[in-house]
Amino acid sequence: MDISLMEAYSIEALKEQGITLDRATKKLESGQLEDWNEKFQLDFSLLQELYKANPSLFKEAYQSKYKIKFVTINGLKNLLRLKFNIEETQYTIVENGILHLQTDEEIEDRIRYMLSSNWTVLRDESGLSIIVKGE
């Protein structure tokens, strides 16, 4: 399933604060999102639209089973931080991606799964490289 980068940000921000799927679902059903919008400095209306259009898709995404439609380099850095607690000090930033990320195979597989098709993920002796295709 594909979701937008902003939907992924919203999901990961909620999960980072320990908000359960059940609690998120109830809040999205109520439509009263102003406190979340203010607290997280995000617009949760996109997430609410996703939930209303396809509740099962939302639930799968909330359980970390999603692929992002299109990811920018800054989006990649933010997702690594939000989803995997990987900070910029743990890799080298280059113009077209990141290099030398040390991570285990499970996180590597999750990164490969979630990234849009404009990214290439390679592993060598120096670690993981995540590069925009065609760069």
mmCIF file of N, CA, C and O in Angstrom, residues 1 3-21 24 28 36 39-44 46-48 50 57-68 71 74-86 107 110-111 113-115:
data_model
loop_
_atom_site.group_PDB
_atom_site.id
_atom_site.type_symbol
_atom_site.label_atom_id
_atom_site.label_comp_id
_atom_site.label_asym_id
_atom_site.label_seq_id
_atom_site.Cartn_x
_atom_site.Cartn_y
_atom_site.Cartn_z
ATOM 1 N N MET A 1 0.829 -1.163 0.000
ATOM 2 C CA MET A 1 0.000 0.000 0.000
ATOM 3 C C MET A 1 0.874 1.226 0.000
ATOM 4 O O MET A 1 1.913 1.239 0.657
ATOM 5 N N ILE A 3 1.314 5.331 0.724
ATOM 6 C CA ILE A 3 0.781 6.516 1.386
ATOM 7 C C ILE A 3 1.711 7.681 1.076
ATOM 8 O O ILE A 3 2.838 7.491 0.607
ATOM 9 N N SER A 4 1.242 8.894 1.355
ATOM 10 C CA SER A 4 2.066 10.070 1.100
ATOM 11 C C SER A 4 3.100 10.246 2.207
ATOM 12 O O SER A 4 2.972 9.693 3.306
ATOM 13 N N LEU A 5 4.098 11.047 1.923
ATOM 14 C CA LEU A 5 5.129 11.343 2.909
ATOM 15 C C LEU A 5 4.520 12.020 4.138
ATOM 16 O O LEU A 5 4.873 11.697 5.274
ATOM 17 N N MET A 6 3.575 12.935 3.935
ATOM 18 C CA MET A 6 2.936 13.620 5.062
ATOM 19 C C MET A 6 2.099 12.660 5.902
ATOM 20 O O MET A 6 2.046 12.788 7.122
ATOM 21 N N GLU A 7 1.452 11.705 5.273
ATOM 22 C CA GLU A 7 0.711 10.686 6.028
ATOM 23 C C GLU A 7 1.678 9.853 6.876
ATOM 24 O O GLU A 7 1.399 9.558 8.042
ATOM 25 N N ALA A 8 2.829 9.517 6.298
ATOM 26 C CA ALA A 8 3.838 8.763 7.050
ATOM 27 C C ALA A 8 4.356 9.586 8.222
ATOM 28 O O ALA A 8 4.502 9.068 9.335
ATOM 29 N N TYR A 9 4.642 10.861 7.996
ATOM 30 C CA TYR A 9 5.081 11.741 9.088
ATOM 31 C C TYR A 9 4.057 11.759 10.208
ATOM 32 O O TYR A 9 4.398 11.681 11.382
ATOM 33 N N SER A 10 2.794 11.908 9.839
ATOM 34 C CA SER A 10 1.721 11.977 10.838
ATOM 35 C C SER A 10 1.648 10.691 11.652
ATOM 36 O O SER A 10 1.552 10.731 12.886
ATOM 37 N N ILE A 11 1.695 9.565 10.986
ATOM 38 C CA ILE A 11 1.643 8.280 11.674
ATOM 39 C C ILE A 11 2.832 8.129 12.614
ATOM 40 O O ILE A 11 2.677 7.768 13.788
ATOM 41 N N GLU A 12 4.019 8.412 12.118
ATOM 42 C CA GLU A 12 5.214 8.222 12.945
ATOM 43 C C GLU A 12 5.268 9.211 14.106
ATOM 44 O O GLU A 12 5.744 8.863 15.189
ATOM 45 N N ALA A 13 4.762 10.413 13.923
ATOM 46 C CA ALA A 13 4.713 11.388 15.029
ATOM 47 C C ALA A 13 3.803 10.882 16.145
ATOM 48 O O ALA A 13 4.137 10.986 17.326
ATOM 49 N N LEU A 14 2.652 10.329 15.774
ATOM 50 C CA LEU A 14 1.723 9.790 16.774
ATOM 51 C C LEU A 14 2.332 8.596 17.495
ATOM 52 O O LEU A 14 2.271 8.498 18.724
ATOM 53 N N LYS A 15 2.918 7.696 16.735
ATOM 54 C CA LYS A 15 3.507 6.495 17.335
ATOM 55 C C LYS A 15 4.678 6.856 18.256
ATOM 56 O O LYS A 15 4.860 6.233 19.293
ATOM 57 N N GLU A 16 5.446 7.870 17.868
ATOM 58 C CA GLU A 16 6.574 8.314 18.688
ATOM 59 C C GLU A 16 6.100 8.789 20.066
ATOM 60 O O GLU A 16 6.805 8.650 21.053
ATOM 61 N N GLN A 17 4.872 9.309 20.122
ATOM 62 C CA GLN A 17 4.305 9.780 21.385
ATOM 63 C C GLN A 17 3.509 8.689 22.109
ATOM 64 O O GLN A 17 2.822 8.971 23.089
ATOM 65 N N GLY A 18 3.564 7.472 21.597
ATOM 66 C CA GLY A 18 2.909 6.348 22.258
ATOM 67 C C GLY A 18 1.411 6.260 22.025
ATOM 68 O O GLY A 18 0.696 5.570 22.757
ATOM 69 N N ILE A 19 0.923 6.929 21.001
ATOM 70 C CA ILE A 19 -0.512 6.897 20.701
ATOM 71 C C ILE A 19 -0.831 5.593 19.979
ATOM 72 O O ILE A 19 -0.277 5.303 18.918
ATOM 73 N N THR A 20 -1.711 4.822 20.574
ATOM 74 C CA THR A 20 -2.058 3.506 20.037
ATOM 75 C C THR A 20 -2.942 3.630 18.803
ATOM 76 O O THR A 20 -3.566 4.669 18.565
ATOM 77 N N LEU A 21 -3.038 2.535 18.064
ATOM 78 C CA LEU A 21 -3.917 2.475 16.895
ATOM 79 C C LEU A 21 -5.352 2.765 17.309
ATOM 80 O O LEU A 21 -6.050 3.541 16.653
ATOM 81 N N ALA A 24 -5.751 6.479 18.065
ATOM 82 C CA ALA A 24 -5.675 7.251 16.820
ATOM 83 C C ALA A 24 -6.962 7.108 16.020
ATOM 84 O O ALA A 24 -7.499 8.097 15.503
ATOM 85 N N LEU A 28 -9.491 10.127 14.930
ATOM 86 C CA LEU A 28 -9.787 10.404 13.523
ATOM 87 C C LEU A 28 -11.274 10.287 13.234
ATOM 88 O O LEU A 28 -11.817 11.037 12.427
ATOM 89 N N TRP A 36 -4.116 17.949 18.121
ATOM 90 C CA TRP A 36 -2.994 17.258 17.488
ATOM 91 C C TRP A 36 -2.280 18.180 16.509
ATOM 92 O O TRP A 36 -1.064 18.214 16.464
ATOM 93 N N LYS A 39 -0.233 20.526 18.639
ATOM 94 C CA LYS A 39 0.825 19.852 19.400
ATOM 95 C C LYS A 39 1.967 19.388 18.498
ATOM 96 O O LYS A 39 3.139 19.558 18.823
ATOM 97 N N PHE A 40 1.624 18.793 17.371
ATOM 98 C CA PHE A 40 2.630 18.197 16.501
ATOM 99 C C PHE A 40 3.063 19.117 15.357
ATOM 100 O O PHE A 40 3.961 18.771 14.602
ATOM 101 N N GLN A 41 2.399 20.256 15.210
ATOM 102 C CA GLN A 41 2.676 21.175 14.106
ATOM 103 C C GLN A 41 2.562 20.465 12.757
ATOM 104 O O GLN A 41 3.379 20.652 11.863
ATOM 105 N N LEU A 42 1.533 19.623 12.659
ATOM 106 C CA LEU A 42 1.218 18.898 11.429
ATOM 107 C C LEU A 42 -0.274 19.039 11.161
ATOM 108 O O LEU A 42 -1.050 19.273 12.078
ATOM 109 N N ASP A 43 -0.649 18.873 9.910
ATOM 110 C CA ASP A 43 -2.061 18.878 9.543
ATOM 111 C C ASP A 43 -2.517 17.426 9.421
ATOM 112 O O ASP A 43 -2.109 16.718 8.503
ATOM 113 N N PHE A 44 -3.357 16.994 10.352
ATOM 114 C CA PHE A 44 -3.806 15.604 10.378
ATOM 115 C C PHE A 44 -5.018 15.349 9.492
ATOM 116 O O PHE A 44 -5.545 14.241 9.481
ATOM 117 N N LEU A 46 -5.093 15.040 6.269
ATOM 118 C CA LEU A 46 -4.747 14.016 5.270
ATOM 119 C C LEU A 46 -4.867 12.613 5.858
ATOM 120 O O LEU A 46 -5.356 11.694 5.204
ATOM 121 N N LEU A 47 -4.426 12.468 7.102
ATOM 122 C CA LEU A 47 -4.524 11.172 7.763
ATOM 123 C C LEU A 47 -5.987 10.810 7.994
ATOM 124 O O LEU A 47 -6.384 9.662 7.832
ATOM 125 N N GLN A 48 -6.777 11.800 8.332
ATOM 126 C CA GLN A 48 -8.208 11.568 8.533
ATOM 127 C C GLN A 48 -8.867 11.147 7.215
ATOM 128 O O GLN A 48 -9.692 10.236 7.196
ATOM 129 N N LEU A 50 -7.395 9.600 4.744
ATOM 130 C CA LEU A 50 -6.957 8.226 4.505
ATOM 131 C C LEU A 50 -7.802 7.260 5.323
ATOM 132 O O LEU A 50 -8.285 6.251 4.789
ATOM 133 N N LEU A 57 -6.713 0.127 5.237
ATOM 134 C CA LEU A 57 -5.440 0.639 4.722
ATOM 135 C C LEU A 57 -4.749 1.492 5.786
ATOM 136 O O LEU A 57 -3.549 1.355 6.025
ATOM 137 N N PHE A 58 -5.519 2.337 6.456
ATOM 138 C CA PHE A 58 -4.972 3.158 7.542
ATOM 139 C C PHE A 58 -4.406 2.266 8.642
ATOM 140 O O PHE A 58 -3.293 2.496 9.129
ATOM 141 N N LYS A 59 -5.141 1.257 9.030
ATOM 142 C CA LYS A 59 -4.693 0.376 10.107
ATOM 143 C C LYS A 59 -3.403 -0.353 9.726
ATOM 144 O O LYS A 59 -2.492 -0.483 10.547
ATOM 145 N N GLU A 60 -3.299 -0.816 8.491
ATOM 146 C CA GLU A 60 -2.068 -1.457 8.031
ATOM 147 C C GLU A 60 -0.905 -0.474 8.077
ATOM 148 O O GLU A 60 0.187 -0.815 8.529
ATOM 149 N N ALA A 61 -1.148 0.736 7.610
ATOM 150 C CA ALA A 61 -0.100 1.758 7.606
ATOM 151 C C ALA A 61 0.348 2.069 9.031
ATOM 152 O O ALA A 61 1.538 2.225 9.297
ATOM 153 N N TYR A 62 -0.596 2.134 9.949
ATOM 154 C CA TYR A 62 -0.264 2.451 11.336
ATOM 155 C C TYR A 62 0.583 1.340 11.965
ATOM 156 O O TYR A 62 1.348 1.582 12.887
ATOM 157 N N GLN A 63 0.456 0.155 11.435
ATOM 158 C CA GLN A 63 1.247 -0.972 11.929
ATOM 159 C C GLN A 63 2.560 -1.101 11.149
ATOM 160 O O GLN A 63 3.169 -2.162 11.119
ATOM 161 N N SER A 64 2.984 0.000 10.525
ATOM 162 C CA SER A 64 4.261 0.104 9.797
ATOM 163 C C SER A 64 4.304 -0.704 8.515
ATOM 164 O O SER A 64 5.375 -1.044 8.023
ATOM 165 N N LYS A 65 3.170 -1.008 7.939
ATOM 166 C CA LYS A 65 3.136 -1.747 6.681
ATOM 167 C C LYS A 65 2.746 -0.790 5.560
ATOM 168 O O LYS A 65 1.623 -0.816 5.076
ATOM 169 N N TYR A 66 3.695 0.064 5.192
ATOM 170 C CA TYR A 66 3.401 1.016 4.122
ATOM 171 C C TYR A 66 4.629 1.282 3.272
ATOM 172 O O TYR A 66 5.754 1.078 3.686
ATOM 173 N N LYS A 67 4.350 1.736 2.051
ATOM 174 C CA LYS A 67 5.359 2.221 1.122
ATOM 175 C C LYS A 67 4.968 3.663 0.827
ATOM 176 O O LYS A 67 3.791 3.965 0.656
ATOM 177 N N ILE A 68 5.957 4.529 0.777
ATOM 178 C CA ILE A 68 5.686 5.942 0.551
ATOM 179 C C ILE A 68 5.741 6.226 -0.942
ATOM 180 O O ILE A 68 6.661 5.777 -1.640
ATOM 181 N N VAL A 71 9.550 10.043 -1.956
ATOM 182 C CA VAL A 71 10.345 10.489 -0.814
ATOM 183 C C VAL A 71 11.459 11.403 -1.299
ATOM 184 O O VAL A 71 12.196 11.051 -2.231
ATOM 185 N N ASN A 74 15.283 15.138 2.203
ATOM 186 C CA ASN A 74 14.910 15.587 3.544
ATOM 187 C C ASN A 74 13.845 14.677 4.149
ATOM 188 O O ASN A 74 13.851 14.422 5.347
ATOM 189 N N GLY A 75 12.947 14.201 3.326
ATOM 190 C CA GLY A 75 11.941 13.250 3.797
ATOM 191 C C GLY A 75 12.582 11.973 4.298
ATOM 192 O O GLY A 75 12.193 11.426 5.331
ATOM 193 N N LEU A 76 13.598 11.498 3.577
ATOM 194 C CA LEU A 76 14.323 10.306 4.000
ATOM 195 C C LEU A 76 14.970 10.524 5.366
ATOM 196 O O LEU A 76 14.839 9.703 6.267
ATOM 197 N N LYS A 77 15.656 11.646 5.531
ATOM 198 C CA LYS A 77 16.318 11.937 6.809
ATOM 199 C C LYS A 77 15.300 12.000 7.945
ATOM 200 O O LYS A 77 15.531 11.443 9.020
ATOM 201 N N ASN A 78 14.167 12.636 7.696
ATOM 202 C CA ASN A 78 13.129 12.733 8.728
ATOM 203 C C ASN A 78 12.534 11.369 9.066
ATOM 204 O O ASN A 78 12.286 11.069 10.233
ATOM 205 N N LEU A 79 12.303 10.551 8.062
ATOM 206 C CA LEU A 79 11.760 9.213 8.309
ATOM 207 C C LEU A 79 12.730 8.331 9.080
ATOM 208 O O LEU A 79 12.324 7.591 9.978
ATOM 209 N N LEU A 80 14.003 8.419 8.736
ATOM 210 C CA LEU A 80 14.994 7.641 9.481
ATOM 211 C C LEU A 80 14.976 8.021 10.957
ATOM 212 O O LEU A 80 15.052 7.170 11.835
ATOM 213 N N ARG A 81 14.835 9.324 11.223
ATOM 214 C CA ARG A 81 14.798 9.796 12.606
ATOM 215 C C ARG A 81 13.505 9.382 13.296
ATOM 216 O O ARG A 81 13.531 8.828 14.399
ATOM 217 N N LEU A 82 12.375 9.633 12.653
ATOM 218 C CA LEU A 82 11.075 9.354 13.273
ATOM 219 C C LEU A 82 10.802 7.861 13.437
ATOM 220 O O LEU A 82 10.334 7.424 14.481
ATOM 221 N N LYS A 83 11.069 7.110 12.406
ATOM 222 C CA LYS A 83 10.672 5.702 12.398
ATOM 223 C C LYS A 83 11.707 4.778 13.037
ATOM 224 O O LYS A 83 11.354 3.794 13.676
ATOM 225 N N PHE A 84 12.995 5.122 12.872
ATOM 226 C CA PHE A 84 14.047 4.205 13.307
ATOM 227 C C PHE A 84 14.996 4.805 14.345
ATOM 228 O O PHE A 84 15.972 4.160 14.722
ATOM 229 N N ASN A 85 14.749 6.038 14.763
ATOM 230 C CA ASN A 85 15.639 6.727 15.707
ATOM 231 C C ASN A 85 17.073 6.798 15.193
ATOM 232 O O ASN A 85 18.029 6.665 15.958
ATOM 233 N N ILE A 86 17.215 6.981 13.902
ATOM 234 C CA ILE A 86 18.530 7.114 13.280
ATOM 235 C C ILE A 86 18.771 8.601 13.031
ATOM 236 O O ILE A 86 18.043 9.241 12.271
ATOM 237 N N ILE A 107 16.155 -3.653 9.875
ATOM 238 C CA ILE A 107 15.890 -2.244 9.555
ATOM 239 C C ILE A 107 16.151 -1.986 8.077
ATOM 240 O O ILE A 107 15.395 -1.265 7.426
ATOM 241 N N ARG A 110 13.139 -3.055 6.202
ATOM 242 C CA ARG A 110 12.032 -2.121 6.404
ATOM 243 C C ARG A 110 12.243 -0.837 5.612
ATOM 244 O O ARG A 110 11.290 -0.281 5.054
ATOM 245 N N ILE A 111 13.476 -0.363 5.536
ATOM 246 C CA ILE A 111 13.785 0.824 4.729
ATOM 247 C C ILE A 111 13.517 0.521 3.264
ATOM 248 O O ILE A 111 12.870 1.307 2.565
ATOM 249 N N TYR A 113 11.509 -1.627 1.961
ATOM 250 C CA TYR A 113 10.073 -1.778 1.728
ATOM 251 C C TYR A 113 9.362 -0.435 1.662
ATOM 252 O O TYR A 113 8.508 -0.219 0.816
ATOM 253 N N MET A 114 9.715 0.492 2.548
ATOM 254 C CA MET A 114 8.941 1.728 2.656
ATOM 255 C C MET A 114 9.294 2.765 1.592
ATOM 256 O O MET A 114 8.481 3.619 1.280
ATOM 257 N N LEU A 115 10.499 2.707 1.031
ATOM 258 C CA LEU A 115 10.916 3.757 0.110
ATOM 259 C C LEU A 115 10.263 3.623 -1.260
ATOM 260 O O LEU A 115 10.035 2.526 -1.759
#
